[in-house]
Coordinates of C-alpha atoms in Angstrom, one line a residue:
Chain A
M30 CA -29.9 8.3 -23.3
T31 CA -27.1 5.9 -22.6
G32 CA -28.4 3.8 -25.5
K33 CA -28.2 6.8 -27.8
R34 CA -24.8 7.7 -26.7
S35 CA -23.5 4.2 -27.0
R36 CA -24.9 3.9 -30.5
F37 CA -23.1 7.1 -31.5
L38 CA -19.9 5.8 -30.0
L39 CA -20.3 2.5 -31.8
T40 CA -20.7 4.3 -35.1
M41 CA -17.6 6.3 -34.5
L42 CA -15.7 3.2 -33.6
C43 CA -16.8 1.5 -36.8
F44 CA -15.7 4.4 -38.9
G45 CA -12.4 4.6 -37.2
M46 CA -11.7 0.9 -37.6
A47 CA -12.8 1.0 -41.2
F48 CA -10.5 3.8 -42.0
L49 CA -7.6 2.0 -40.4
Y50 CA -8.2 -1.5 -41.7
I51 CA -10.1 -1.4 -45.0
P52 CA -7.0 -0.3 -47.0
I53 CA -5.1 -3.2 -45.5
I54 CA -7.8 -5.7 -46.1
L55 CA -8.2 -4.4 -49.7
M56 CA -4.5 -4.8 -50.3
M57 CA -4.6 -8.3 -49.0
I58 CA -7.5 -9.1 -51.3
Y59 CA -5.8 -7.6 -54.3
S60 CA -2.6 -9.6 -53.6
F61 CA -4.7 -12.5 -54.9
N62 CA -5.6 -10.5 -58.1
Y63 CA -4.8 -12.2 -61.4
S64 CA -4.6 -8.9 -63.3
K65 CA -1.3 -7.2 -63.8
L66 CA -3.0 -3.8 -63.2
V67 CA -3.3 -3.2 -59.5
P68 CA -6.7 -1.5 -59.4
V69 CA -8.5 -3.9 -61.8
W70 CA -9.8 -7.2 -60.4
G71 CA -9.1 -10.0 -62.9
G72 CA -10.0 -13.0 -60.8
F73 CA -8.5 -15.1 -58.0
S74 CA -4.9 -16.2 -58.4
T75 CA -1.7 -16.8 -56.4
R76 CA 0.6 -16.0 -59.3
W77 CA 2.1 -13.0 -57.5
Y78 CA 3.1 -15.1 -54.6
T79 CA 4.8 -17.5 -57.0
T80 CA 6.6 -14.6 -58.7
L81 CA 7.6 -13.3 -55.3
F82 CA 9.2 -16.6 -54.3
Q83 CA 11.1 -16.8 -57.5
S84 CA 12.7 -13.4 -57.1
E85 CA 16.3 -13.7 -55.8
E86 CA 16.2 -10.0 -54.9
V87 CA 13.3 -10.6 -52.5
W88 CA 14.9 -13.7 -51.0
A89 CA 18.1 -11.8 -50.3
A90 CA 16.3 -8.8 -48.7
T91 CA 14.1 -11.2 -46.6
S92 CA 17.0 -13.2 -45.3
L93 CA 18.9 -9.9 -44.5
S94 CA 15.9 -8.5 -42.6
L95 CA 15.4 -11.7 -40.7
K96 CA 19.1 -11.9 -39.7
I97 CA 19.1 -8.3 -38.5
A98 CA 15.8 -8.9 -36.7
V99 CA 17.0 -12.0 -34.8
M100 CA 20.4 -10.4 -33.8
N101 CA 18.7 -7.2 -32.9
A102 CA 16.1 -9.0 -30.7
T103 CA 18.6 -11.1 -29.0
F104 CA 21.0 -8.2 -28.1
A105 CA 18.1 -5.9 -27.2
V106 CA 16.7 -8.4 -24.8
M107 CA 20.1 -8.8 -23.0
L108 CA 20.8 -5.1 -22.7
G109 CA 17.2 -4.1 -22.1
T110 CA 16.8 -6.6 -19.3
L111 CA 19.9 -5.2 -17.6
A112 CA 18.6 -1.7 -17.9
G113 CA 15.1 -2.6 -16.7
L114 CA 16.6 -4.4 -13.7
A115 CA 18.7 -1.4 -12.8
L116 CA 15.7 0.9 -13.1
A117 CA 13.3 -1.3 -11.1
R118 CA 15.6 -2.6 -8.4
I119 CA 18.3 -0.1 -7.7
H120 CA 16.4 2.8 -6.3
R121 CA 19.2 5.2 -5.7
F122 CA 22.3 5.6 -7.8
R123 CA 24.2 8.6 -9.3
G124 CA 22.6 9.8 -12.5
R125 CA 19.4 7.7 -12.1
T126 CA 17.1 10.4 -13.5
L127 CA 19.5 11.0 -16.5
F128 CA 19.6 7.2 -17.1
T129 CA 15.8 6.9 -17.0
G130 CA 15.5 9.8 -19.4
M131 CA 18.1 8.3 -21.7
I132 CA 16.4 4.9 -21.7
S133 CA 13.1 6.3 -22.9
A134 CA 14.5 8.9 -25.2
P135 CA 14.7 6.6 -28.3
L136 CA 11.0 5.9 -27.8
V137 CA 10.0 9.5 -28.5
M138 CA 12.9 10.6 -30.7
P139 CA 11.8 11.1 -34.4
E140 CA 13.2 8.3 -36.5
V141 CA 14.9 10.7 -38.9
I142 CA 16.9 12.2 -36.0
T143 CA 17.9 8.8 -34.6
G144 CA 18.9 7.6 -38.1
L145 CA 20.8 10.7 -39.0
S146 CA 22.7 10.9 -35.7
L147 CA 23.6 7.2 -35.9
L148 CA 24.9 7.7 -39.4
L149 CA 27.1 10.6 -38.3
L150 CA 28.3 8.4 -35.4
F151 CA 29.3 5.6 -37.8
I152 CA 31.0 8.0 -40.2
T153 CA 33.0 9.6 -37.3
L154 CA 33.9 6.2 -35.9
N155 CA 35.1 5.0 -39.2
Q156 CA 37.4 8.0 -39.6
M157 CA 38.7 7.8 -36.1
I158 CA 39.2 4.1 -35.5
G159 CA 38.5 2.6 -38.8
W160 CA 35.4 0.7 -37.6
P161 CA 32.8 0.0 -39.0
A162 CA 34.8 -0.4 -42.2
S163 CA 31.6 -0.3 -44.3
R164 CA 28.0 0.2 -43.5
G165 CA 25.6 -2.7 -43.9
I166 CA 24.2 -5.5 -41.7
T167 CA 26.3 -4.5 -38.7
T168 CA 25.4 -0.9 -38.6
I169 CA 21.7 -1.6 -39.2
T170 CA 21.7 -4.1 -36.3
I171 CA 23.4 -1.7 -33.9
A172 CA 20.9 1.1 -34.9
H173 CA 18.0 -1.2 -34.3
I174 CA 19.3 -2.4 -30.9
T175 CA 19.5 1.2 -29.7
F176 CA 15.7 1.7 -29.9
S177 CA 14.6 -1.9 -29.4
M178 CA 16.4 -2.2 -26.0
A179 CA 14.4 0.8 -24.8
Y180 CA 11.2 -1.1 -25.4
V181 CA 12.6 -4.2 -23.7
A182 CA 13.8 -2.1 -20.7
I183 CA 10.3 -0.6 -20.3
I184 CA 8.6 -4.1 -20.4
I185 CA 11.1 -5.5 -17.9
Q186 CA 10.8 -2.5 -15.6
S187 CA 7.0 -2.6 -15.5
R188 CA 7.1 -6.4 -14.9
L189 CA 9.4 -5.9 -11.9
A190 CA 7.6 -2.8 -10.6
G191 CA 4.5 -4.9 -10.1
T192 CA 6.2 -7.5 -7.9
G193 CA 7.7 -7.1 -4.5
Q194 CA 11.2 -8.1 -3.7
D195 CA 10.0 -10.9 -1.4
L196 CA 11.2 -13.7 -3.6
E197 CA 14.7 -12.2 -4.1
E198 CA 15.0 -11.5 -0.4
A199 CA 13.8 -15.0 0.5
A200 CA 16.6 -16.4 -1.7
L201 CA 19.2 -14.1 -0.1
D202 CA 17.9 -15.2 3.3
L203 CA 18.4 -18.8 2.3
G204 CA 22.1 -18.2 1.5
A205 CA 22.2 -17.2 -2.2
K206 CA 24.6 -14.5 -3.1
P207 CA 23.2 -11.6 -5.2
F208 CA 24.3 -12.9 -8.6
R209 CA 23.0 -16.3 -7.8
V210 CA 19.6 -14.7 -6.9
L211 CA 19.5 -13.0 -10.2
W212 CA 20.1 -16.3 -12.0
D213 CA 17.9 -18.5 -9.9
I214 CA 15.0 -16.3 -9.0
T215 CA 14.8 -13.0 -10.9
L216 CA 15.5 -14.2 -14.5
P217 CA 13.1 -17.1 -14.4
Q218 CA 10.5 -14.6 -13.2
L219 CA 11.3 -12.3 -16.1
A220 CA 11.3 -15.1 -18.7
P221 CA 7.9 -14.3 -20.1
G222 CA 8.7 -10.5 -20.2
M223 CA 11.9 -11.3 -22.0
V224 CA 10.2 -13.5 -24.6
A225 CA 7.6 -10.7 -25.2
G226 CA 10.5 -8.2 -25.5
W227 CA 12.2 -10.4 -28.0
L228 CA 9.1 -10.7 -30.2
L229 CA 8.5 -7.0 -30.0
S230 CA 12.1 -6.1 -30.9
F231 CA 11.9 -8.6 -33.8
T232 CA 8.9 -7.0 -35.3
L233 CA 10.2 -3.5 -34.7
S234 CA 13.3 -4.3 -36.6
L235 CA 11.4 -6.0 -39.4
D236 CA 9.2 -3.0 -39.8
D237 CA 11.9 -0.3 -39.8
L238 CA 12.5 1.6 -43.0
V239 CA 13.8 5.1 -42.0
I240 CA 16.6 4.3 -39.7
A241 CA 17.8 1.4 -41.8
S242 CA 17.9 3.6 -44.9
F243 CA 20.2 6.1 -43.1
V244 CA 22.7 3.6 -41.7
T245 CA 22.8 1.1 -44.5
G246 CA 25.5 0.9 -47.1
P247 CA 25.9 -0.5 -50.6
G248 CA 24.5 -3.9 -51.1
A249 CA 22.6 -4.2 -47.9
T250 CA 18.9 -3.8 -48.8
T251 CA 16.3 -4.8 -46.1
L252 CA 12.8 -5.9 -47.0
P253 CA 11.1 -2.6 -46.2
M254 CA 13.8 -0.8 -48.3
L255 CA 13.2 -3.1 -51.2
I256 CA 9.4 -2.6 -51.1
Y257 CA 9.9 1.2 -50.9
S258 CA 12.2 1.3 -53.9
R259 CA 9.9 -0.9 -56.0
I260 CA 6.9 1.2 -55.2
R261 CA 8.7 4.2 -56.5
L262 CA 9.0 2.4 -59.8
G263 CA 5.3 2.0 -59.9
L264 CA 2.7 -0.2 -58.2
R265 CA 3.1 -3.9 -58.9
P266 CA 0.9 -6.7 -57.6
D267 CA 3.8 -8.7 -56.2
I268 CA 4.4 -6.0 -53.7
N269 CA 0.8 -6.5 -52.4
A270 CA 1.7 -10.2 -51.9
L271 CA 4.9 -9.3 -50.1
A272 CA 3.2 -6.8 -47.9
T273 CA 0.5 -9.3 -47.0
I274 CA 3.0 -11.8 -45.8
I275 CA 4.8 -9.2 -43.8
I276 CA 1.6 -8.1 -42.2
L277 CA 0.8 -11.7 -41.2
V278 CA 4.2 -12.3 -39.7
V279 CA 4.1 -9.0 -37.7
T280 CA 0.6 -9.6 -36.6
I281 CA 1.5 -13.0 -35.3
G282 CA 4.5 -11.6 -33.5
V283 CA 2.6 -8.8 -31.8
L284 CA -0.3 -11.1 -30.8
L285 CA 2.1 -13.6 -29.4
A286 CA 3.9 -10.9 -27.4
G287 CA 0.6 -9.6 -26.1
W288 CA -0.7 -13.0 -25.2
I289 CA 2.5 -13.8 -23.3
M290 CA 2.3 -10.5 -21.4
L291 CA -1.4 -11.1 -20.6
R292 CA -0.7 -14.6 -19.4
Q293 CA 2.0 -13.4 -17.1
Q294 CA -0.2 -10.7 -15.7
K295 CA -2.9 -13.3 -14.9
Q296 CA -0.3 -15.5 -13.2
L297 CA 0.8 -12.6 -11.1
A298 CA -2.8 -11.8 -10.2
N299 CA -3.4 -15.5 -9.2
R300 CA -0.4 -15.5 -6.9
Q301 CA -1.6 -12.4 -5.0
Chain B
M1 CA 25.2 -23.9 29.5
T2 CA 23.2 -22.8 32.5
Q3 CA 20.1 -22.0 30.5
D4 CA 18.0 -24.7 32.1
S5 CA 15.4 -22.3 33.4
P6 CA 12.4 -22.0 31.2
Y7 CA 12.3 -18.3 32.1
P8 CA 15.9 -17.1 31.6
W9 CA 14.8 -13.4 31.3
R10 CA 13.6 -13.6 34.9
E11 CA 17.1 -14.3 36.1
E12 CA 19.8 -11.7 36.8
G13 CA 22.9 -12.0 34.6
A14 CA 21.6 -14.6 32.1
T15 CA 23.4 -14.4 28.7
P16 CA 21.1 -13.1 26.0
F17 CA 21.1 -15.0 22.7
I18 CA 20.1 -11.9 20.6
K19 CA 21.4 -8.6 21.8
I20 CA 20.0 -5.4 20.2
E21 CA 21.8 -2.3 21.4
G22 CA 20.7 1.3 20.6
L23 CA 19.3 0.3 17.2
S24 CA 17.9 3.0 15.0
K25 CA 16.7 3.1 11.4
R26 CA 15.9 6.3 9.6
F27 CA 14.5 6.6 6.1
G28 CA 15.2 10.2 5.1
S29 CA 13.5 12.3 7.8
F30 CA 11.3 9.4 9.0
T31 CA 12.5 7.4 11.9
A32 CA 11.1 3.9 11.7
V33 CA 13.0 2.4 14.6
D34 CA 14.1 4.8 17.3
D35 CA 17.0 3.8 19.6
V36 CA 15.7 0.4 20.8
S37 CA 17.6 -2.1 23.0
L38 CA 16.4 -5.6 23.6
D39 CA 17.7 -9.0 24.9
I40 CA 16.2 -12.2 23.6
F41 CA 17.1 -15.5 25.1
K42 CA 17.8 -18.9 23.6
G43 CA 14.7 -20.9 22.9
E44 CA 12.3 -17.9 23.3
L45 CA 9.3 -17.4 21.2
F46 CA 9.5 -13.6 21.2
G47 CA 6.6 -11.5 19.9
L48 CA 6.9 -8.0 18.4
L49 CA 3.5 -6.5 18.6
G50 CA 2.3 -3.2 17.3
G51 CA 0.0 -1.4 14.8
S52 CA 1.0 -0.9 11.2
G53 CA 3.9 1.5 10.8
C54 CA 5.1 1.1 14.3
G55 CA 8.5 -0.2 13.1
K56 CA 8.2 -3.8 14.0
T57 CA 8.7 -5.0 10.5
T58 CA 11.7 -2.8 10.0
L59 CA 13.2 -4.2 13.2
L60 CA 12.7 -7.7 11.9
R61 CA 14.2 -6.8 8.5
M62 CA 17.3 -5.5 10.3
L63 CA 17.6 -8.8 12.2
A64 CA 17.4 -10.6 8.8
G65 CA 19.9 -8.2 7.2
F66 CA 17.7 -6.7 4.6
E67 CA 18.0 -3.2 6.2
T68 CA 21.2 -1.7 7.4
P69 CA 20.8 0.1 10.8
T70 CA 21.4 3.8 10.8
S71 CA 23.0 3.3 14.2
G72 CA 23.3 0.7 16.9
S73 CA 24.3 -3.0 16.7
I74 CA 22.9 -6.5 16.6
F75 CA 24.6 -9.5 18.2
I76 CA 23.4 -13.0 17.6
D77 CA 25.0 -15.8 19.7
G78 CA 27.8 -13.5 20.6
A79 CA 28.8 -12.5 17.1
D80 CA 28.3 -9.0 15.7
M81 CA 25.8 -9.2 12.9
T82 CA 25.2 -5.6 12.3
H83 CA 26.8 -5.4 8.9
V84 CA 26.7 -9.1 7.9
P85 CA 24.8 -9.6 4.6
P86 CA 21.6 -11.7 4.8
Y87 CA 23.1 -14.7 3.0
E88 CA 25.8 -15.1 5.7
R89 CA 23.5 -14.8 8.8
P90 CA 22.6 -17.8 10.9
V91 CA 19.0 -16.5 10.6
N92 CA 16.1 -17.5 8.4
M93 CA 12.9 -15.8 7.8
M94 CA 9.3 -16.8 7.0
F95 CA 7.8 -14.1 4.9
Q96 CA 4.2 -12.8 5.3
S97 CA 3.6 -13.5 1.6
Y98 CA 5.5 -16.9 2.1
A99 CA 7.6 -15.9 -0.9
L100 CA 7.7 -19.4 -2.3
F101 CA 9.6 -19.7 -5.6
P102 CA 6.7 -20.2 -8.0
H103 CA 8.8 -21.9 -10.7
M104 CA 10.2 -24.6 -8.3
S105 CA 8.4 -27.6 -6.8
V106 CA 7.9 -27.8 -3.0
E107 CA 10.9 -30.1 -2.6
K108 CA 13.1 -27.7 -4.6
N109 CA 11.9 -24.8 -2.6
I110 CA 12.9 -26.5 0.6
A111 CA 16.2 -27.8 -0.8
Y112 CA 17.2 -24.3 -2.1
G113 CA 18.9 -23.1 1.0
L114 CA 20.8 -26.4 1.5
K115 CA 22.0 -26.4 -2.1
R116 CA 23.4 -22.9 -1.6
D117 CA 25.3 -24.2 1.4
G118 CA 26.8 -27.0 -0.7
V119 CA 25.3 -29.8 1.3
N120 CA 25.7 -33.1 -0.5
R121 CA 22.8 -34.5 -2.5
S122 CA 21.8 -37.5 -0.3
E123 CA 21.8 -35.3 2.8
I124 CA 19.7 -32.7 1.1
S125 CA 17.1 -35.3 0.1
D126 CA 17.1 -36.8 3.7
R127 CA 16.6 -33.4 5.3
V128 CA 13.9 -32.3 2.9
A129 CA 12.0 -35.5 3.5
E130 CA 12.3 -35.0 7.2
M131 CA 11.0 -31.5 7.0
L132 CA 8.1 -32.5 4.7
K133 CA 7.2 -35.1 7.2
M134 CA 7.3 -32.6 10.1
V135 CA 4.9 -30.3 8.3
E136 CA 2.8 -33.3 7.1
L137 CA 3.2 -32.6 3.4
S138 CA 5.2 -35.7 2.4
E139 CA 2.9 -36.5 -0.5
F140 CA 3.1 -32.9 -1.9
G141 CA 6.8 -32.7 -2.6
R142 CA 6.5 -32.6 -6.4
R143 CA 3.7 -30.0 -6.5
K144 CA 4.2 -26.4 -7.4
P145 CA 3.3 -23.8 -4.8
S146 CA 0.4 -22.7 -7.0
Q147 CA -1.2 -26.1 -6.5
L148 CA -1.3 -25.8 -2.7
S149 CA -3.8 -24.3 -0.4
G150 CA -3.0 -21.3 1.8
G151 CA -2.3 -23.4 4.9
Q152 CA -0.1 -25.8 2.9
R153 CA 1.9 -22.9 1.5
Q154 CA 2.4 -21.6 5.0
R155 CA 3.8 -24.9 6.1
V156 CA 6.1 -25.1 3.1
A157 CA 7.4 -21.7 3.9
L158 CA 8.0 -22.8 7.5
A159 CA 9.8 -26.0 6.4
R160 CA 12.0 -24.0 4.0
A161 CA 13.0 -21.5 6.7
L162 CA 13.7 -24.3 9.2
V163 CA 15.6 -26.8 7.0
K164 CA 18.9 -25.0 7.4
R165 CA 18.6 -25.3 11.2
P166 CA 19.0 -21.5 11.8
K167 CA 19.9 -20.2 15.2
V168 CA 17.0 -17.7 14.9
L169 CA 13.8 -18.0 12.9
L170 CA 12.1 -14.7 12.0
L171 CA 8.4 -14.9 11.3
D172 CA 6.6 -11.9 9.7
E173 CA 2.9 -12.1 10.4
P174 CA 3.0 -15.9 10.0
L175 CA -0.7 -16.5 10.4
A176 CA -2.2 -13.3 8.9
A177 CA -3.2 -15.0 5.6
L178 CA -5.0 -17.9 7.2
D179 CA -8.6 -18.1 8.2
K180 CA -9.5 -18.2 11.8
R181 CA -9.8 -22.0 12.3
L182 CA -6.6 -22.7 10.6
R183 CA -4.9 -19.9 12.4
E184 CA -5.7 -21.4 15.8
Q185 CA -4.6 -24.8 14.8
T186 CA -1.4 -23.5 13.2
Q187 CA -0.6 -21.5 16.3
F188 CA -0.3 -24.6 18.3
E189 CA 1.7 -26.4 15.6
L190 CA 4.2 -23.5 15.6
M191 CA 4.5 -23.7 19.3
N192 CA 5.1 -27.5 19.1
I193 CA 7.7 -27.2 16.4
Q194 CA 9.5 -24.5 18.3
D195 CA 9.5 -26.6 21.4
Q196 CA 10.8 -29.7 19.5
L197 CA 13.6 -27.8 17.7
G198 CA 14.6 -25.3 20.4
V199 CA 15.1 -22.6 17.8
T200 CA 14.7 -19.1 18.9
F201 CA 11.6 -17.5 17.2
V202 CA 11.0 -13.8 16.7
V203 CA 7.4 -13.3 15.6
V204 CA 6.1 -10.0 14.2
T205 CA 2.4 -9.6 14.5
H206 CA -0.3 -6.9 14.8
D207 CA -2.8 -9.4 16.3
Q208 CA -2.6 -9.1 20.1
E209 CA -4.4 -12.5 20.6
E210 CA -1.9 -14.2 18.4
A211 CA 1.0 -12.6 20.3
M212 CA -0.5 -13.6 23.6
T213 CA -1.0 -17.2 22.6
L214 CA 2.3 -17.7 20.9
S215 CA 4.9 -15.7 22.8
T216 CA 7.0 -16.3 25.9
R217 CA 7.5 -12.6 26.0
I218 CA 6.0 -9.7 24.0
A219 CA 7.5 -6.3 23.2
V220 CA 4.8 -3.8 22.4
M221 CA 6.0 -1.2 19.8
D222 CA 4.6 2.2 19.0
A223 CA 6.3 4.9 16.9
G224 CA 9.6 3.1 16.6
R225 CA 10.0 2.4 20.3
F226 CA 9.2 -0.3 22.8
I227 CA 6.6 0.9 25.2
Q228 CA 6.4 -2.3 27.2
I229 CA 8.3 -5.6 27.3
G230 CA 7.1 -8.5 29.3
E231 CA 5.4 -11.9 29.6
P232 CA 1.9 -11.9 28.1
A233 CA 0.2 -12.1 31.5
E234 CA 2.4 -9.3 32.9
I235 CA 1.4 -7.0 30.0
Y236 CA -2.2 -7.9 30.2
E237 CA -2.6 -7.5 34.0
N238 CA -0.1 -4.7 34.5
P239 CA -0.2 -2.5 31.4
A240 CA 2.4 0.3 31.5
S241 CA 0.0 2.9 30.0
S242 CA -3.6 3.4 28.9
F243 CA -2.4 2.9 25.3
I244 CA -1.3 -0.6 26.1
A245 CA -4.3 -1.3 28.3
N246 CA -6.5 -0.6 25.3
F247 CA -4.2 -2.1 22.6
I248 CA -4.0 -5.5 24.4
G249 CA -7.6 -6.4 25.1
S250 CA -9.8 -3.6 26.2
A251 CA -10.2 -1.7 29.4
N252 CA -12.5 0.8 31.1
L253 CA -10.5 3.9 31.9
L254 CA -11.6 6.3 34.6
P255 CA -9.7 9.4 35.5
A256 CA -9.1 9.6 39.2
K257 CA -7.3 11.2 42.1
I258 CA -5.8 9.5 45.2
L259 CA -7.4 10.6 48.4
E260 CA -5.8 8.4 51.0
R261 CA -3.7 5.3 51.2
H262 CA -3.6 2.5 53.9
G263 CA -0.8 0.0 53.2
G264 CA -1.5 -1.7 49.9
V265 CA -4.9 -0.2 49.3
A266 CA -5.7 3.4 48.2
V267 CA -8.9 5.2 48.2
L268 CA -9.5 7.3 45.1
E269 CA -12.1 9.7 43.8
H270 CA -13.5 9.5 40.3
S271 CA -12.8 12.9 38.7
G272 CA -16.3 13.4 37.3
S273 CA -18.7 12.2 39.9
K274 CA -16.5 12.4 43.1
R275 CA -17.5 8.8 43.9
Q276 CA -14.9 6.9 45.9
F277 CA -13.4 3.5 45.0
K278 CA -10.8 1.3 46.6
V279 CA -7.8 0.0 44.6
A280 CA -4.8 -2.2 45.4
T281 CA -1.6 -0.3 44.8
D282 CA 1.9 -0.2 46.1
S283 CA 3.4 2.8 44.4
T284 CA 1.0 5.7 44.2
Q285 CA 1.1 8.8 46.5
V286 CA -1.8 10.7 47.9
G287 CA -2.6 13.6 45.5
D288 CA -1.6 11.6 42.3
T289 CA -4.0 11.7 39.4
P290 CA -3.7 8.3 37.8
T291 CA -6.1 6.5 35.5
L292 CA -8.1 3.6 37.0
A293 CA -8.2 0.7 34.5
I294 CA -10.6 -2.2 34.9
R295 CA -10.8 -5.0 32.4
P296 CA -14.4 -5.8 31.3
E297 CA -14.2 -9.4 32.4
K298 CA -13.1 -8.4 35.9
I299 CA -16.4 -6.7 36.7
L300 CA -19.3 -8.7 37.9
I301 CA -22.8 -7.8 36.6
D302 CA -26.0 -8.8 38.3
K303 CA -29.6 -7.7 38.8
A304 CA -29.2 -8.1 42.5
P305 CA -26.9 -5.9 44.6
L306 CA -23.3 -7.1 44.7
N307 CA -22.5 -6.4 48.3
Q308 CA -19.6 -8.8 48.5
C309 CA -17.5 -6.5 46.2
D310 CA -15.2 -3.7 47.3
N311 CA -16.6 -1.3 44.7
Q312 CA -20.1 -1.1 43.4
L313 CA -22.0 0.9 40.7
Q314 CA -25.5 0.9 39.4
G315 CA -26.6 1.4 35.9
T316 CA -28.8 0.6 32.9
V317 CA -27.8 -1.8 30.1
R318 CA -27.6 0.2 26.9
E319 CA -26.2 -2.5 24.6
V320 CA -25.8 -6.3 24.7
A321 CA -23.5 -8.1 22.3
Y322 CA -24.2 -11.9 22.5
L323 CA -21.0 -13.8 21.4
G324 CA -22.1 -17.3 22.4
K325 CA -19.7 -18.2 25.2
I326 CA -19.7 -14.7 26.5
S327 CA -21.8 -11.5 26.3
T328 CA -20.6 -8.0 26.3
Y329 CA -22.7 -5.3 28.0
R330 CA -22.3 -1.6 27.7
V331 CA -23.8 -0.1 30.9
E332 CA -24.6 3.5 31.5
T333 CA -23.6 4.0 35.2
D334 CA -24.6 6.4 37.9
I335 CA -21.1 8.0 37.7
G336 CA -21.9 9.2 34.2
E337 CA -19.5 6.8 32.4
I338 CA -20.3 3.9 30.1
I339 CA -18.7 0.8 31.5
E340 CA -18.1 -2.3 29.4
V341 CA -18.6 -5.6 31.1
T342 CA -18.2 -9.1 29.7
A343 CA -19.7 -12.1 31.5
P344 CA -19.7 -15.8 30.6
N345 CA -23.1 -17.2 29.6
Q346 CA -23.1 -20.0 32.1
V347 CA -26.9 -20.4 32.1
R348 CA -28.6 -21.3 28.9
P349 CA -31.2 -18.6 28.2
T350 CA -34.7 -20.1 28.1
G351 CA -37.3 -18.7 25.8
V352 CA -36.6 -15.4 24.2
G353 CA -34.4 -12.8 25.7
H354 CA -31.4 -13.1 27.9
K355 CA -30.9 -13.1 31.7
I356 CA -29.7 -9.5 31.4
D357 CA -31.2 -7.6 28.6
W358 CA -31.5 -4.1 27.0
D359 CA -32.6 -1.4 29.4
D360 CA -32.4 -3.7 32.5
S361 CA -31.2 -2.0 35.7
V362 CA -28.1 -3.8 36.9
H363 CA -25.5 -3.7 39.6
L364 CA -21.8 -3.7 38.8
G365 CA -19.1 -4.7 41.2
W366 CA -15.3 -5.4 41.4
N367 CA -12.7 -5.9 44.1
A368 CA -9.8 -3.6 45.0
D369 CA -7.3 -5.9 43.4
S370 CA -9.1 -6.3 40.1
A371 CA -8.3 -2.9 38.9
V372 CA -4.9 -1.3 38.2
L373 CA -3.7 2.3 38.3
L374 CA -2.0 3.7 35.2
A375 CA 0.3 6.7 35.5
E376 CA -0.4 7.9 31.9

C-alpha cells in the first residue's frame, strides 16, 4: 500500500515539477535558436547572445540593476542585522510587538501597495523638502532596501534565536564592554548569515519589476523593466537569451545563499 | 590577614570574602532565588548543590553580574557588587557549555580577557603560555576549539577564566559534559589548581558526589532557598531533613516515636510495628515523632545473628545489586519495611552465586550512634 501511495505521490511530484520548470527549460533552449521567429526551431546558434551584448540599452539597464542590487544588499544587511539583533537579543522594550510586526509587514504586503505608497512618499517628500529632486536610481534603491532588510532581519533573528547567549556573556565576563562584544563575538558569529542575507537581497533587487516601476523616473530603466517593455512590443529571441542569463545569475545567488546557511547550521549542530 | 585556619567558617567573627545578604530574584511571578544569605570565605571551594530549577544557577549568574537581583546585596572582598556590570567584576566564570569563542584559536581565547584589560603584548603571551602549561595544553595553542576533545575544551575554558587572576572563579556544572573517568581525574585537577592559586571557587552542580568530593562546604538548595549549609561530612552524617538525607546519598527512613530517653540515648518505637530501637540523640524529647534515618552502609548484614549490635532486625533478601566493590541488598524485614543495605564484597565469591543471595534469610544490625533522627 505504501508502494502504491508513494508511486502516486511521485507522479504528482513529477507533474508539479514539470509544470514549473519545463517552460523555463524550453525558454533556455530556445535562446539558442537561430530562427528569428520565437516558436520555430531553426538550429543551434548563439547569435542572440551576441546581439544582446551589442545592445547599449541592455548594457545600461544591466549596469543600473547591478548598481542598485549591490547598494541595496549592502544597506539592507546593515539595517537588517541591527533589526534582527534587536529582535533576538532585547527581549523587552517598548513597542516590541509593533516593531516585530513592522519588520515582517513588507514580506506579506502586496508589491503594488508597497510600490504605490513609496511613490506617494517620494512625491510628498519632494514637495516638502525638495528631496529626492528626481526619481531614479536613489528612489529605487531606497524602495528595495525597505523590503530586503526585512528578509535579512528574519535570517539574522533566526540565526541568533538558535544560539544561547553564552558566548556573549563569556566575553562580558572577561571584561569586554557590550559594544566590544558585538564587534568581537556577535558579528563574527553572524557573518555567514550576513553573507546569505546579502546574496538574497541582491537577487530580490535584481528580480523586482513592480516596485521599481512605481518609484522610477525618466531615464532609469532596470533590466526587468527593459525586458517587460520589450515583450510588450512582441516576443524577440534576444529576450530569451537575456532571461536565461538572469535565471543563471539568480540561481547561483540563491544556491550560494542556501549553501552558506546550510553550512552554518551544520557548524552549529557540530558545536552542540 | 588572620585567615591561616583552613576552616575559617568554623571560627567566630572571621571576615567573609563573599557576603550575600537577603538576595532575591523574581522573574515575573516566579521566585528563582528567595531571600538567601551566605558567607563564603577566602580560598574556599564552595559547592552550590540542588536539583534543576532550584535557583542555584540564577544565584551564580547574580554573582557573575548577568542577572540583577530583585532585592538584597552582594559584597566581594568588601566592595558592593550588587549593581556592578559583569565586565567590571573581579569575578570570572567557567560556563557549562565552556562558551569558547569558535572563531578564535585557543591562545586567542585565553588572551581575550587580558587584551580587554589593556595588558601589554609580551605579558599577555607570557601569561597565556603559563596558563597553557598549567592545563597541559602547551602544544594546542594554535588550534581552534572545534579541533579539541571535550576534556581539552574544558581545560581551555578553565585557563581562560583563570588567566585574569580573578578574586572569585564561578564554575557552572564544570564536569557535567565529561565522561566518568575524565570527570574523576578532572575533579582532582580542579582541586589542585584551586589549592595552588588560592582563588575562591564557587561551583554549581546537581551531582552530589561531585559536590562532596570537591567542596570545602556545600549549600543545598531547593525552591530558591538554602535548606542546609555545611561541610560535606556534616551534611552527610547530620542531614537537616529527610529531603537532604535522600538527596545526598540514600537513607532508610522509618517513622518513629520517642518513648524514653536516658542521657544521650533514646528509645523509640517504630510507628508501624511498635518494635523498639535505640538511637543516640541529644536534642529530642519524649513524645516527639521524628524520622529515624539510617544510611544503607551503616547497617550490617549477615546470615548469622548480629548480637553485638544495639538494634537488630530479621528479613528476607528480595533484591541484590552487585556493583563490584559493593553490593546493595533490599531486605524485606519483620517490621514490614524494605530496608536497603550496602556491604563491601570483601570475600571473592566462589563458584556461582554470592555469599548472600536472593531469598536468603538474613539478620540486620546497627548501633545506636549509626542512625540519626530527623525532625522533618
